[in-house]
């Protein structure tokens, strides 16, 4: 965010682990979790949205949404 001179509300994090989600939440950035079989049991309750596939991401971050 510093590099691009942006604020947290203008960013999203895409993650597949609870550790990544915790980091995003600590930075006050919305986090999309991409579901996968290896991390499925982790706590993603603080995720902005849980995706079934990374292929869902473009439609969610499109400026038209």
CSV table of N, CA and C in Angstrom, one decimal:
chain,number,residue,atom,x,y,z
A,1,UNK,N,0.8,-1.2,0.0
A,1,UNK,CA,0.0,0.0,0.0
A,1,UNK,C,0.9,1.2,0.0
A,2,UNK,N,1.9,1.2,0.8
A,2,UNK,CA,2.8,2.4,0.8
A,2,UNK,C,3.4,2.6,-0.6
A,3,UNK,N,3.8,1.6,-1.2
A,3,UNK,CA,4.5,1.7,-2.6
A,3,UNK,C,3.5,2.3,-3.6
A,4,UNK,N,2.2,2.0,-3.5
A,4,UNK,CA,1.3,2.5,-4.4
A,4,UNK,C,0.5,3.8,-3.9
A,5,UNK,N,0.9,4.2,-2.7
A,5,UNK,CA,0.3,5.3,-2.0
A,5,UNK,C,-1.2,5.1,-2.0
A,6,UNK,N,-1.6,4.0,-1.5
A,6,UNK,CA,-3.1,3.7,-1.4
A,6,UNK,C,-3.5,3.4,0.1
A,7,UNK,N,-4.7,3.5,0.3
A,7,UNK,CA,-5.3,3.2,1.6
A,7,UNK,C,-5.9,1.8,1.7
A,8,UNK,N,-6.0,1.2,2.8
A,8,UNK,CA,-6.5,-0.2,2.9
A,8,UNK,C,-7.9,-0.4,2.3
A,9,UNK,N,-8.7,0.6,2.3
A,9,UNK,CA,-10.1,0.5,1.7
A,9,UNK,C,-10.0,0.4,0.2
A,10,UNK,N,-8.9,0.7,-0.4
A,10,UNK,CA,-8.8,0.6,-1.8
A,10,UNK,C,-8.0,-0.7,-2.3
A,11,UNK,N,-7.9,-1.6,-1.4
A,11,UNK,CA,-7.1,-2.9,-1.6
A,11,UNK,C,-7.9,-4.1,-1.2
A,12,UNK,N,-7.5,-5.2,-1.7
A,12,UNK,CA,-8.0,-6.5,-1.2
A,12,UNK,C,-6.8,-7.5,-1.2
A,13,UNK,N,-6.9,-8.4,-0.3
A,13,UNK,CA,-5.9,-9.5,-0.2
A,13,UNK,C,-6.6,-10.8,-0.6
A,14,UNK,N,-5.9,-11.6,-1.4
A,14,UNK,CA,-6.4,-12.9,-1.8
A,14,UNK,C,-5.5,-13.9,-1.1
A,15,UNK,N,-6.1,-14.8,-0.4
A,15,UNK,CA,-5.4,-15.8,0.5
A,15,UNK,C,-6.1,-17.1,0.4
A,16,UNK,N,-5.3,-18.1,0.9
A,16,UNK,CA,-5.9,-19.4,1.1
A,16,UNK,C,-5.6,-20.0,2.5
A,17,UNK,N,-5.0,-19.2,3.4
A,17,UNK,CA,-4.7,-19.7,4.7
A,17,UNK,C,-5.2,-18.8,5.8
A,18,UNK,N,-5.4,-19.3,7.0
A,18,UNK,CA,-5.8,-18.5,8.1
A,18,UNK,C,-4.7,-17.5,8.5
A,19,UNK,N,-3.5,-17.9,8.4
A,19,UNK,CA,-2.4,-17.0,8.7
A,19,UNK,C,-2.4,-15.8,7.8
A,20,UNK,N,-2.7,-15.9,6.5
A,20,UNK,CA,-2.8,-14.8,5.6
A,20,UNK,C,-4.0,-13.9,5.9
A,21,UNK,N,-5.1,-14.6,6.3
A,21,UNK,CA,-6.3,-13.8,6.6
A,21,UNK,C,-6.0,-13.0,7.9
A,22,UNK,N,-5.3,-13.6,8.9
A,22,UNK,CA,-5.0,-12.8,10.1
A,22,UNK,C,-4.2,-11.6,9.8
A,23,UNK,N,-3.2,-11.7,8.9
A,23,UNK,CA,-2.4,-10.6,8.5
A,23,UNK,C,-3.2,-9.5,7.8
A,24,UNK,N,-4.1,-9.9,6.9
A,24,UNK,CA,-4.9,-9.0,6.2
A,24,UNK,C,-5.8,-8.2,7.1
A,25,UNK,N,-6.4,-8.9,8.1
A,25,UNK,CA,-7.3,-8.3,9.1
A,25,UNK,C,-6.5,-7.3,9.9
A,26,UNK,N,-5.3,-7.7,10.3
A,26,UNK,CA,-4.5,-6.8,11.1
A,26,UNK,C,-4.1,-5.5,10.4
A,27,UNK,N,-4.0,-5.6,9.0
A,27,UNK,CA,-3.7,-4.5,8.2
A,27,UNK,C,-5.0,-3.7,7.8
A,28,UNK,N,-6.1,-4.2,8.3
A,28,UNK,CA,-7.4,-3.6,8.0
A,28,UNK,C,-7.8,-3.6,6.5
A,29,UNK,N,-7.4,-4.7,5.9
A,29,UNK,CA,-7.7,-4.9,4.4
A,29,UNK,C,-8.7,-6.1,4.3
A,30,UNK,N,-9.7,-5.9,3.4
A,30,UNK,CA,-10.6,-7.0,3.1
A,30,UNK,C,-9.9,-8.1,2.5
A,31,UNK,N,-10.3,-9.4,2.9
A,31,UNK,CA,-9.6,-10.5,2.4
A,31,UNK,C,-10.6,-11.5,1.8
A,32,UNK,N,-10.3,-11.9,0.6
A,32,UNK,CA,-11.0,-13.0,-0.1
A,32,UNK,C,-10.2,-14.3,0.1
A,33,UNK,N,-10.9,-15.3,0.6
A,33,UNK,CA,-10.3,-16.6,0.8
A,33,UNK,C,-10.7,-17.5,-0.3
A,34,UNK,N,-9.7,-18.2,-0.9
A,34,UNK,CA,-9.9,-19.2,-2.0
A,34,UNK,C,-9.9,-20.5,-1.3
A,35,UNK,N,-11.0,-21.2,-1.3
A,35,UNK,CA,-11.2,-22.5,-0.7
A,35,UNK,C,-10.3,-23.5,-1.3
A,36,UNK,N,-9.6,-24.4,-0.5
A,36,UNK,CA,-8.9,-25.5,-1.1
A,36,UNK,C,-8.9,-26.6,0.0
A,37,UNK,N,-8.6,-27.8,-0.4
A,37,UNK,CA,-8.8,-29.0,0.4
A,37,UNK,C,-7.7,-29.0,1.6
A,38,UNK,N,-6.6,-28.3,1.4
A,38,UNK,CA,-5.5,-28.4,2.4
A,38,UNK,C,-5.8,-27.5,3.6
A,39,UNK,N,-6.6,-26.4,3.4
A,39,UNK,CA,-6.8,-25.4,4.5
A,39,UNK,C,-8.3,-25.3,4.8
A,40,UNK,N,-9.1,-26.2,4.3
A,40,UNK,CA,-10.5,-26.1,4.5
A,40,UNK,C,-10.9,-26.1,6.0
A,41,UNK,N,-10.2,-26.7,6.9
A,41,UNK,CA,-10.6,-26.7,8.3
A,41,UNK,C,-10.2,-25.5,9.1
A,42,UNK,N,-9.5,-24.6,8.5
A,42,UNK,CA,-9.0,-23.4,9.2
A,42,UNK,C,-10.2,-22.4,9.4
A,43,UNK,N,-10.0,-21.5,10.3
A,43,UNK,CA,-11.0,-20.5,10.7
A,43,UNK,C,-10.9,-19.3,9.7
A,44,UNK,N,-11.9,-19.2,8.9
A,44,UNK,CA,-12.0,-18.1,7.9
A,44,UNK,C,-13.2,-17.2,8.2
A,45,UNK,N,-13.7,-17.2,9.4
A,45,UNK,CA,-14.8,-16.5,9.8
A,45,UNK,C,-14.7,-14.9,9.6
A,46,UNK,N,-13.5,-14.4,9.6
A,46,UNK,CA,-13.3,-13.0,9.4
A,46,UNK,C,-13.0,-12.6,7.9
A,47,UNK,N,-13.1,-13.6,7.0
A,47,UNK,CA,-12.9,-13.3,5.6
A,47,UNK,C,-14.1,-12.4,5.1
A,48,UNK,N,-13.7,-11.5,4.2
A,48,UNK,CA,-14.7,-10.7,3.5
A,48,UNK,C,-15.6,-11.6,2.7
A,49,UNK,N,-15.0,-12.6,2.0
A,49,UNK,CA,-15.8,-13.5,1.2
A,49,UNK,C,-14.9,-14.7,0.9
A,50,UNK,N,-15.6,-15.9,0.9
A,50,UNK,CA,-14.9,-17.1,0.6
A,50,UNK,C,-15.3,-17.6,-0.8
A,51,UNK,N,-14.3,-17.8,-1.6
A,51,UNK,CA,-14.5,-18.2,-3.0
A,51,UNK,C,-14.3,-19.7,-3.2
A,52,UNK,N,-15.1,-20.2,-4.1
A,52,UNK,CA,-14.9,-21.7,-4.4
A,52,UNK,C,-13.7,-21.8,-5.3
A,53,UNK,N,-13.4,-20.8,-6.1
A,53,UNK,CA,-12.3,-20.9,-7.1
A,53,UNK,C,-11.8,-19.5,-7.3
A,54,UNK,N,-10.5,-19.4,-7.7
A,54,UNK,CA,-9.9,-18.1,-8.0
A,54,UNK,C,-10.5,-17.5,-9.2
A,55,UNK,N,-11.1,-18.3,-10.0
A,55,UNK,CA,-11.8,-17.9,-11.2
A,55,UNK,C,-12.9,-16.9,-10.9
A,56,UNK,N,-13.4,-16.9,-9.7
A,56,UNK,CA,-14.5,-16.0,-9.3
A,56,UNK,C,-14.0,-14.6,-9.1
A,57,UNK,N,-12.7,-14.4,-8.9
A,57,UNK,CA,-12.1,-13.1,-8.5
A,57,UNK,C,-12.3,-12.0,-9.5
A,58,UNK,N,-12.1,-12.2,-10.7
A,58,UNK,CA,-12.2,-11.0,-11.7
A,58,UNK,C,-13.6,-10.3,-11.6
A,59,UNK,N,-14.7,-11.1,-11.5
A,59,UNK,CA,-16.0,-10.5,-11.5
A,59,UNK,C,-16.2,-9.8,-10.1
A,60,UNK,N,-15.6,-10.2,-9.1
A,60,UNK,CA,-15.8,-9.5,-7.8
A,60,UNK,C,-15.0,-8.2,-7.6
A,61,UNK,N,-13.9,-8.1,-8.3
A,61,UNK,CA,-13.1,-6.9,-8.2
A,61,UNK,C,-13.2,-5.9,-9.4
A,62,UNK,N,-14.1,-6.3,-10.3
A,62,UNK,CA,-14.3,-5.5,-11.5
A,62,UNK,C,-14.9,-4.1,-11.0
A,63,UNK,N,-14.4,-3.0,-11.7
A,63,UNK,CA,-14.9,-1.7,-11.3
A,63,UNK,C,-16.4,-1.5,-11.6
A,64,UNK,N,-17.0,-2.4,-12.4
A,64,UNK,CA,-18.4,-2.4,-12.7
A,64,UNK,C,-19.3,-2.9,-11.6
A,65,UNK,N,-18.7,-3.6,-10.6
A,65,UNK,CA,-19.5,-4.2,-9.5
A,65,UNK,C,-19.7,-3.2,-8.4
